[in-house]
Short mmCIF file of C-alpha atoms in Angstrom, two decimals:
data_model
loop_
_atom_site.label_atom_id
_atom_site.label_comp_id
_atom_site.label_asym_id
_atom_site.label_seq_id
_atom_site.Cartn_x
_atom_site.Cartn_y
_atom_site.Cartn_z
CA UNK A 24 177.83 194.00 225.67
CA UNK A 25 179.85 196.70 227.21
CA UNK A 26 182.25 195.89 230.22
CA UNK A 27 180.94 197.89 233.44
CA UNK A 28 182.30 201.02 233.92
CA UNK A 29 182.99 200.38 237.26
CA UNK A 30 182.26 203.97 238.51
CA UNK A 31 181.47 204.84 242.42
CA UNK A 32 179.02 207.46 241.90
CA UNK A 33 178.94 209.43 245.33
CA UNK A 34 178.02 213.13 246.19
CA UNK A 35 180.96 215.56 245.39
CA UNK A 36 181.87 219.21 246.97
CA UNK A 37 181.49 221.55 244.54
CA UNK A 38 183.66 224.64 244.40
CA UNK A 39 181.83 227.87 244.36
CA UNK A 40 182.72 229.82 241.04
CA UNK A 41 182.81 228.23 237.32
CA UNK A 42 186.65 226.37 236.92
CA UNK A 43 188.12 226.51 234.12
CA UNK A 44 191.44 226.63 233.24
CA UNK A 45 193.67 227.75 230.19
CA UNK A 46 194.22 225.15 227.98
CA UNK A 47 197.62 223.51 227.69
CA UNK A 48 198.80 220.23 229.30
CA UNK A 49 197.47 218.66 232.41
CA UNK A 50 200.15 217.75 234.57
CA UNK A 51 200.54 213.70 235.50
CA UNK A 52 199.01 212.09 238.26
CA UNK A 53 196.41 214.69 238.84
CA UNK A 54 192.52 214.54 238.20
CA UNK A 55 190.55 217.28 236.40
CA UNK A 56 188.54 218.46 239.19
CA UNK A 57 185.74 221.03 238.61
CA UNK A 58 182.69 222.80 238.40
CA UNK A 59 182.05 220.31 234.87
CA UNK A 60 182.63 217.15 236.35
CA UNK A 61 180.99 217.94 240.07
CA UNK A 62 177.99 219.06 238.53
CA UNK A 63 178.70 216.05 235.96
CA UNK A 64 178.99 213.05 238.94
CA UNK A 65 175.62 215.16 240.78
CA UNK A 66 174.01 214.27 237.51
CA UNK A 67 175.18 210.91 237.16
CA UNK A 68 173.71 209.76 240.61
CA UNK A 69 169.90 209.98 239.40
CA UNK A 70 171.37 207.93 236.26
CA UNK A 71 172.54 205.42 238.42
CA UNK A 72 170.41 202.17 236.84
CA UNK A 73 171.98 203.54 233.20
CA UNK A 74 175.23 204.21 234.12
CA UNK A 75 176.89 201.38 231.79
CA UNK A 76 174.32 201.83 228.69
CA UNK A 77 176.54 201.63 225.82
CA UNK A 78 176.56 204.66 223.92
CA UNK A 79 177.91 205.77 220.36
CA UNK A 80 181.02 208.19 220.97
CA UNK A 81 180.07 210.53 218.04
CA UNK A 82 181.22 213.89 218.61
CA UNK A 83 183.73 212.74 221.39
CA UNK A 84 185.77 210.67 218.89
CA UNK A 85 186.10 213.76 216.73
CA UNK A 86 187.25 215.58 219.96
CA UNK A 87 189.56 213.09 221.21
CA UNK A 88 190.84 212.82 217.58
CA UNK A 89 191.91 216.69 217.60
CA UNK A 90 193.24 216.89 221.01
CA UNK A 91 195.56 214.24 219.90
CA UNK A 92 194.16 211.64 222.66
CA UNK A 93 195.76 212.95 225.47
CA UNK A 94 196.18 211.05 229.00
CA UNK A 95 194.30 212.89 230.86
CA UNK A 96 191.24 212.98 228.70
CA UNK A 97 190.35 209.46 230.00
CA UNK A 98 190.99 209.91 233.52
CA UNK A 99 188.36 209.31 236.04
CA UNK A 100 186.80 207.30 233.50
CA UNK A 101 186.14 203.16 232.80
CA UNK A 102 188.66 204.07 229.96
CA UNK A 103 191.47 205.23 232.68
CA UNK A 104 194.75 204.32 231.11
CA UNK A 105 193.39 203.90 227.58
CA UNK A 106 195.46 204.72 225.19
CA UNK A 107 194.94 206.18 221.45
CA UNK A 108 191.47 206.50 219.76
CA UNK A 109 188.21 206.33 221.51
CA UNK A 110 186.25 203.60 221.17
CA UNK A 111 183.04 203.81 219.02
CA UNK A 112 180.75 202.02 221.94
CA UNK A 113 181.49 203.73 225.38
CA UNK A 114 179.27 204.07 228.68
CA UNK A 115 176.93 206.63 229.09
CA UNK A 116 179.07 207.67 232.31
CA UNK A 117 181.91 207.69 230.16
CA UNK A 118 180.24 209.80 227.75
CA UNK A 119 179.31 212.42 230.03
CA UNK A 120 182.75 212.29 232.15
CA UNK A 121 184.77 212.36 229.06
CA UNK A 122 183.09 216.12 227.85
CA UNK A 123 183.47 216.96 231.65
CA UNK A 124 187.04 216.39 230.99
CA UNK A 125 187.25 218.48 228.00
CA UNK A 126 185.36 221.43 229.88
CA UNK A 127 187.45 221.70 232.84
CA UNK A 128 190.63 221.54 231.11
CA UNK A 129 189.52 224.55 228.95
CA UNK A 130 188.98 223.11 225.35
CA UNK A 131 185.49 223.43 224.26
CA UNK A 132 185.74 226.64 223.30
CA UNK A 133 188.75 225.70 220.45
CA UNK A 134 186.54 222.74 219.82
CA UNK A 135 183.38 223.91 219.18
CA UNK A 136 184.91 226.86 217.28
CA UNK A 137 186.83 224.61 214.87
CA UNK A 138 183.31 222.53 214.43
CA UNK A 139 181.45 225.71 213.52
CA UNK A 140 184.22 226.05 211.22
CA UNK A 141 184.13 223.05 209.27
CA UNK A 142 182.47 222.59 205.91
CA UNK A 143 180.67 219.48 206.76
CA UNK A 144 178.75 218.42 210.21
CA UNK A 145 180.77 215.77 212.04
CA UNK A 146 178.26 212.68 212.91
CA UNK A 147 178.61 209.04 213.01
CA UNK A 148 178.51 208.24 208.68
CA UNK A 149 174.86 206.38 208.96
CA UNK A 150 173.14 209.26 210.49
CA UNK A 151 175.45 212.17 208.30
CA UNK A 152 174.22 209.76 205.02
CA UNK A 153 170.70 209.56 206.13
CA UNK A 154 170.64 213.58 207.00
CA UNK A 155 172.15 214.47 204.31
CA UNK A 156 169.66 212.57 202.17
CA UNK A 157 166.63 213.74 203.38
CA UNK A 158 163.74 215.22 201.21
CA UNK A 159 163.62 218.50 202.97
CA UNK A 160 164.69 220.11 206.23
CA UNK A 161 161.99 218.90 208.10
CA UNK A 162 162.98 215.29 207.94
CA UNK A 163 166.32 216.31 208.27
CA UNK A 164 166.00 217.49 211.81
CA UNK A 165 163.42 214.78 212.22
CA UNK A 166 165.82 212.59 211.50
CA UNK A 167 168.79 214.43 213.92
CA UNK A 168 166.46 214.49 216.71
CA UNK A 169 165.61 210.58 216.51
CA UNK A 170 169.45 209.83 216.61
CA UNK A 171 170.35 212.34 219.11
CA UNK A 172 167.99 211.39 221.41
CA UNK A 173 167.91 207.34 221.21
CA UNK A 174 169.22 205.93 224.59
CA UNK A 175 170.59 209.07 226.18
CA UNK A 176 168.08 209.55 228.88
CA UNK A 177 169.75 213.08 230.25
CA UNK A 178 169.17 214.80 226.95
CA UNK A 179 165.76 215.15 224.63
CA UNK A 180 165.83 216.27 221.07
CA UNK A 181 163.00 217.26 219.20
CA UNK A 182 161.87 219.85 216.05
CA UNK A 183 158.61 221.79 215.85
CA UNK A 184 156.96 224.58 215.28
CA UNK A 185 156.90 227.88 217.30
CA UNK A 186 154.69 230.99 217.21
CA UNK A 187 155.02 233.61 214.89
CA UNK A 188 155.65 231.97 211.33
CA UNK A 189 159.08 230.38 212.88
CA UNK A 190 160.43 226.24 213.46
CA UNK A 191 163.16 225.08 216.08
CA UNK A 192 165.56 222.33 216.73
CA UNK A 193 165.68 222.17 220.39
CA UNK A 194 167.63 220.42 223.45
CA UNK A 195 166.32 219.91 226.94
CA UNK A 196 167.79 218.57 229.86
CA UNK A 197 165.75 216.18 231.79
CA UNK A 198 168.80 215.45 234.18
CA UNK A 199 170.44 218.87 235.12
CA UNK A 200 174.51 218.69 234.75
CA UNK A 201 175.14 222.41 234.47
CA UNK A 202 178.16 223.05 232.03
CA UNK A 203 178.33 219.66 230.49
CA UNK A 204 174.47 220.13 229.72
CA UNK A 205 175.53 223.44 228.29
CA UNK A 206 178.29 221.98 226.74
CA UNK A 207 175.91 219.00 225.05
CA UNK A 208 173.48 221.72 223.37
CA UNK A 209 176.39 223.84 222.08
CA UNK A 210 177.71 221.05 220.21
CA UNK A 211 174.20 219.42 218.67
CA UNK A 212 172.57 223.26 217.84
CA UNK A 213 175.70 224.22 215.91
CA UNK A 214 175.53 221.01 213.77
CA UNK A 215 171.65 221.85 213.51
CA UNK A 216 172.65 225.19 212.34
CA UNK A 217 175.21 223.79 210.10
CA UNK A 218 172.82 221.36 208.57
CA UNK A 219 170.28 224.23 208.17
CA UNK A 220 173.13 226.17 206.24
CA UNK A 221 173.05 223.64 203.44
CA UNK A 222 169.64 224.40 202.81
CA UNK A 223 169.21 228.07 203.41
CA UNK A 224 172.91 229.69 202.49
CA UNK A 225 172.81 233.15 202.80
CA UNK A 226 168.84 233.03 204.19
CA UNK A 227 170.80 232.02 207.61
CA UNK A 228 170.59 235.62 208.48
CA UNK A 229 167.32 235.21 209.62
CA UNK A 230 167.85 232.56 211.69
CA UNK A 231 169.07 232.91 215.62
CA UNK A 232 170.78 230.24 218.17
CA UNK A 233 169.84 230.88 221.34
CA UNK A 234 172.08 229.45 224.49
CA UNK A 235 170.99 228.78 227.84
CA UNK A 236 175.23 229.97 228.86
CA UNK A 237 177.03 232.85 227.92
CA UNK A 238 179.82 230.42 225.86
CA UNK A 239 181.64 233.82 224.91
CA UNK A 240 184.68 232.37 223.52
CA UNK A 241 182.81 230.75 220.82
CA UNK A 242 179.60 233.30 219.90
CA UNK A 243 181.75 235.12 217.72
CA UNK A 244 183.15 232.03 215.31
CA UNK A 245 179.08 230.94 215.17
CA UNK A 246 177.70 234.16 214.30
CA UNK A 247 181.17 234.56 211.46
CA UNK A 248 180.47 230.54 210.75
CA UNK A 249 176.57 230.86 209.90
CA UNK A 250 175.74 234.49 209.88
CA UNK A 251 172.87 233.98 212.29
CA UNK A 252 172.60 235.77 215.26
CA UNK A 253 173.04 233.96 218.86
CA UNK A 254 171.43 235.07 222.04
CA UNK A 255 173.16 233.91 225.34
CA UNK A 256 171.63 233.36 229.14
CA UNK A 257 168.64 232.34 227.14
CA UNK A 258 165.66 230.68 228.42
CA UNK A 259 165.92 227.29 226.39
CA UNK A 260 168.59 225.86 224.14
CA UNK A 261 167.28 225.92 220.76
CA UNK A 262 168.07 227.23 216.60
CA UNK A 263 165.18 228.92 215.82
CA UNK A 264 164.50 229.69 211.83
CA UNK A 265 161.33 230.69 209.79
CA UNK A 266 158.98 227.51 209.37
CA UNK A 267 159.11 228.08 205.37
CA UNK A 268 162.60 226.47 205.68
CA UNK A 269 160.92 223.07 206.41
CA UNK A 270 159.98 222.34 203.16
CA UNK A 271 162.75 223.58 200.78
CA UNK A 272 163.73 220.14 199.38
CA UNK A 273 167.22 218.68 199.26
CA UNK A 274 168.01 218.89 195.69
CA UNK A 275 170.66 215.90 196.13
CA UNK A 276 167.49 213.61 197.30
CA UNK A 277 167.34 209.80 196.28
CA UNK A 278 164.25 208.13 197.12
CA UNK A 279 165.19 204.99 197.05
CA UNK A 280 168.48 205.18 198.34
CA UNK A 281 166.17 207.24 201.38
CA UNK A 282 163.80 204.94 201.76
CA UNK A 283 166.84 201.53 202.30
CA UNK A 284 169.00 204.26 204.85
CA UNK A 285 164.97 205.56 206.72
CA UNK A 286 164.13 201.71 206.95
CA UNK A 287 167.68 201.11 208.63
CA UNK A 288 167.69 204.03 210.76
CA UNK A 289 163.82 202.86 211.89
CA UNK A 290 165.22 199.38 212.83
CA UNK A 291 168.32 200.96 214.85
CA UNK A 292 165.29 202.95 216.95
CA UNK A 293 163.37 200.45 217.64
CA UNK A 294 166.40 198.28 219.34
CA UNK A 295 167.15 201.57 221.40
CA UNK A 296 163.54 201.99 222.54
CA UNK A 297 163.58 198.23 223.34
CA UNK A 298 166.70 198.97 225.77
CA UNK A 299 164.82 201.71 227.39
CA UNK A 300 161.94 199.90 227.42
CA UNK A 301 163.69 197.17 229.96
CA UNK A 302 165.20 199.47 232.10
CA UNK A 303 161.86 201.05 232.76
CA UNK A 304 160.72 198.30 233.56
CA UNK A 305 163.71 196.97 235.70
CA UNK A 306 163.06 200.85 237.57
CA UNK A 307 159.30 199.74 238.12
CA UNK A 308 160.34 196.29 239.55
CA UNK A 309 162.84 198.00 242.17
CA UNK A 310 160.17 201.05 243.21
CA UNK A 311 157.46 197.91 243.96
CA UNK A 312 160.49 196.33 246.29
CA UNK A 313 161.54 199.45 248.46
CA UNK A 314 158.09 200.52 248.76
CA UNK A 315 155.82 197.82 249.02
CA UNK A 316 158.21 195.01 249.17
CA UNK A 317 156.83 192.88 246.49
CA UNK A 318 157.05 192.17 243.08
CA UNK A 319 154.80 194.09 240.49
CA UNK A 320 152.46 191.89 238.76
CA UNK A 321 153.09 191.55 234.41
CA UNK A 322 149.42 193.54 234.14
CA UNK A 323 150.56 196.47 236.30
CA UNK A 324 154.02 196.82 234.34
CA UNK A 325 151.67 196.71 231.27
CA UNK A 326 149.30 198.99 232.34
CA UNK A 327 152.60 201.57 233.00
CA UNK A 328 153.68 201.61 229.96
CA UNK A 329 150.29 201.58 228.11
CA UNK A 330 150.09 198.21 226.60
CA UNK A 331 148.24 195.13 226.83
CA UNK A 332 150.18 191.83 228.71
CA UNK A 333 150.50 190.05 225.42
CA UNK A 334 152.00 193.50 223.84
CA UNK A 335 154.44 193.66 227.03
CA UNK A 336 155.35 190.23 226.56
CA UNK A 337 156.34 190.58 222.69
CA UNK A 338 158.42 194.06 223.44
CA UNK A 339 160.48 192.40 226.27
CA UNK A 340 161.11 189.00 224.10
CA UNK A 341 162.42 191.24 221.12
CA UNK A 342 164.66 192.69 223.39
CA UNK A 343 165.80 189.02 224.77
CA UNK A 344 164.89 188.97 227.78
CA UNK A 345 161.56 188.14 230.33
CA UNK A 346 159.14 189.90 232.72
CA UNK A 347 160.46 186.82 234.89
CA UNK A 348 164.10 187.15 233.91
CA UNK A 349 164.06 191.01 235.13
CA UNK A 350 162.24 189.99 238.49
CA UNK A 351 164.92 187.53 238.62
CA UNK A 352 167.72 189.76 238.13
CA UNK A 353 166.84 192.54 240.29
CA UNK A 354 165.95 190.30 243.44
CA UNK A 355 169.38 188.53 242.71
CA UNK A 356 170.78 191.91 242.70
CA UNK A 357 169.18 193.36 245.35
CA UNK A 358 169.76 189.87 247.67
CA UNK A 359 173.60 189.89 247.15
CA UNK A 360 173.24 193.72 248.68
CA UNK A 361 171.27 193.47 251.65
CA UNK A 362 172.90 189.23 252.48
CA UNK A 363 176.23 191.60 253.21
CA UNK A 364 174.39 193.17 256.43
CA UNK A 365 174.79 191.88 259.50
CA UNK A 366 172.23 193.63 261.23
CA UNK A 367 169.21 191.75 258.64
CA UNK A 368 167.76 188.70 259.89
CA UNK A 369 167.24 185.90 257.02
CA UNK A 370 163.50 186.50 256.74
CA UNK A 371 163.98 190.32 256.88
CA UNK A 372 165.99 189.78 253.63
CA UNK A 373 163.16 187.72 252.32
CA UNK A 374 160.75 189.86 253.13
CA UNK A 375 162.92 193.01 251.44
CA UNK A 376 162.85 191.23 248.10
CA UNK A 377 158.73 190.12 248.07
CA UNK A 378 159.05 186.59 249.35
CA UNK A 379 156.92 185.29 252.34
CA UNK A 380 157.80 182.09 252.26
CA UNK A 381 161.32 181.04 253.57
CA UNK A 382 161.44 177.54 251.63
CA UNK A 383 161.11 179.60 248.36
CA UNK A 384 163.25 182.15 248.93
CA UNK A 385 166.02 179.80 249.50
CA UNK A 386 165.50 177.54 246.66
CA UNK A 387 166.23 181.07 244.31
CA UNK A 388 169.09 181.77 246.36
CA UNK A 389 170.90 178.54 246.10
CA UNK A 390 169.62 178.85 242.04
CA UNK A 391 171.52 182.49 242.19
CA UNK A 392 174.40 181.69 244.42
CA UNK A 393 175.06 178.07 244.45
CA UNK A 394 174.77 177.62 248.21
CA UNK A 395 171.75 178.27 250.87
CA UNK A 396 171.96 181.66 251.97
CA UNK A 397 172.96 181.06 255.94
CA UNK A 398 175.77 179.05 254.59
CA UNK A 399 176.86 181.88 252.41
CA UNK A 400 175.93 184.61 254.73
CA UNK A 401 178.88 182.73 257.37
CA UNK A 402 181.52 182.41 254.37
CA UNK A 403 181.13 186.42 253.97
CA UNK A 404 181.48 187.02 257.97
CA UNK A 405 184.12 184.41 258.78
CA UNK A 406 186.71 185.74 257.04
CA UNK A 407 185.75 189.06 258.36
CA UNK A 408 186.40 187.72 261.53
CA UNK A 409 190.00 186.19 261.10
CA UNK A 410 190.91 189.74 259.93
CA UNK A 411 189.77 190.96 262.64
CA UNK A 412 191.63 188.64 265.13
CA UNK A 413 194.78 188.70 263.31
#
């Protein structure tokens, strides 16, 4: 389990004009503040609920790695004052405030140059293995869209087909962050074109990268890197290729090493769709609350998500945890909120969680908080008051 981030996520003012400056060092005691993180922390607010997911690092290890780790990478960050390496397992705030970072202090461009660059795509070694030892392109990006998009929520991978004879690995952005959304399908459609490169060699002239952003400092080392062509202020992030590619097979193929690593990979899916799976379901819980304030029944959370009660139940226990356990959690949570004001009667906070009955309600709250809740309600005022009088 990952410690919380402990990030404030609040609206930010956001300086007209793209910010970016040269880079070099960052003097001490400052924050990187601009257009990256603003429109990174705008983002982060509808992300609230998955805001300490763990995440893998990936790329950003590799990044931190050849900036040398520098202080003010980490800044603003759960991982303030960190020293040295990046962890493997960070938040998914972290993750997107640590490529904020890296924008607004003016290294992407180096960085993604020196990735197009390299002879080998940088990935985590399970994913690189089970890429690399795919039968054919096709299950390669198959493969790199599974693992790209597995718990990140602001970011969907996926390959298919297109019209006119062509395929494409392509990013969207369900959760707008402007540059560090630019800056997330820069990085994943030059490995995608570096994977593709293994296969084709010199076919990659028929191949284009197209780019939502203009990225100028770096169009030049993909187009020398792959020999594609690269079209900016596009309409969609995606490498686009001729659909023949899909099936040239990968001459270095094991079968059964591929079917051990696909049966792995398959197992390391399904425990990310079982964490996504609960926070749905956590989301569905607090809409029911603030709207109708009351609980959703197990059949209507079922219904949702297209599966029978018995199904529900079985998803949620493989994931250890309870349709009652998140009901539990999320009136706890939302109780220990709304107890704080002053200006809520006892049975308006009832009522605000989906209890009518007063008896009930404070049998869970002495379960959640020891003590009944007037009792604990006067502990959190009384020593407001003797502040106050002092």
């Amino acid at each position: 389990m990952m410690p919380p981030s402990n990030h404030s996520i609040e609206p930010v003012a956001v300086a007209t004009g793209f910010f970016e400056p040269a880079p070099g060092p960052v003097p001490d005691g400052t924050a990187l503040v601009g257009a990256a993180r603003a429109a990174a922390l705008r983002g982060l607010i509808a992300l609230q609920r998955d805001l300490d997911r763990p995440v893998r690092s990936g790329m950003l290890r590799s990044f931190a790695q050849w900036l040398g780790w520098p202080e003010w990478l980490y800044r603003g960050t759960g991982l303030a004052g960190h020293q040295g390496a990046l962890p493997v397992t960070i938040t998914l705030s972290d993750d997107v405030l640590l490529l904020a970072n890296i924008i607004d202090a003016g290294h992407l461009p180096a960085l993604a140059g020196r990735l197009a660059e390299m002879s080998w795509p940088v990935v985590s070694s399970a994913d690189m293995l089970l890429m690399l030892g795919a039968p054919d392109l096709a299950s390669t990006f198959g493969i790199m869209a599974d693992a790209a998009s597995a718990g990140i929520p602001h970011v969907c991978y996926c390959y298919r087909t297109v019209p006119h004879g062509r395929a494409a690995f392509e990013v969207d952005h369900p959760v707008e962050m402007g540059p560090v959304s630019d800056a997330t399908a820069l990085v994943a459609l030059i490995v995608a074109a570096k994977l593709a490169q293994i296969y084709a060699g010199p076919r990659m002239v028929e191949a284009c990268l197209h780019l939502r952003s203009s990225h100028t400092a770096t169009v030049g080392v993909i187009e020398r890197s792959f020999g594609c062509s690269v079209v900016t202020e596009a309409a969609q992030d995606r490498f686009e290729f001729p659909a023949s590619w899909a099936q040239i097979p990968n001459a270095q193929h094991d079968p059964v090493e591929w079917s051990a690593m696909l049966a792995a990979h398959r197992d390391r899916m399904q425990r990310a769709k079982q964490i996504d799976v609960v926070g749905r379901i956590r989301q569905i819980v607090c809409d029911h609350l603030a709207r109708d304030r009351r609980v959703p029944r197990l059949k209507e959370v079922a219904g949702r998500e297209g599966v029978s009660n018995r199904t529900m139940v079985r998803m949620l226990a493989s994931a250890k945890t309870s349709f009652h356990a998140i009901v539990d959690e999320e009136r706890k949570r939302l109780t220990a909120d709304l107890i704080r004001r002053e200006s809520l009667s006892l049975a308006e906070v009832a009522s605000a969680i989906g209890f009518t009955d007063m008896s009930t309600f404070g049998r869970s709250f002495r379960a959640w908080f020891g003590t009944p809740p007037g009792r604990y309600r006067r502990s959190l005022i009384a020593p407001a008051d003797t502040s106050r009088a002092a």
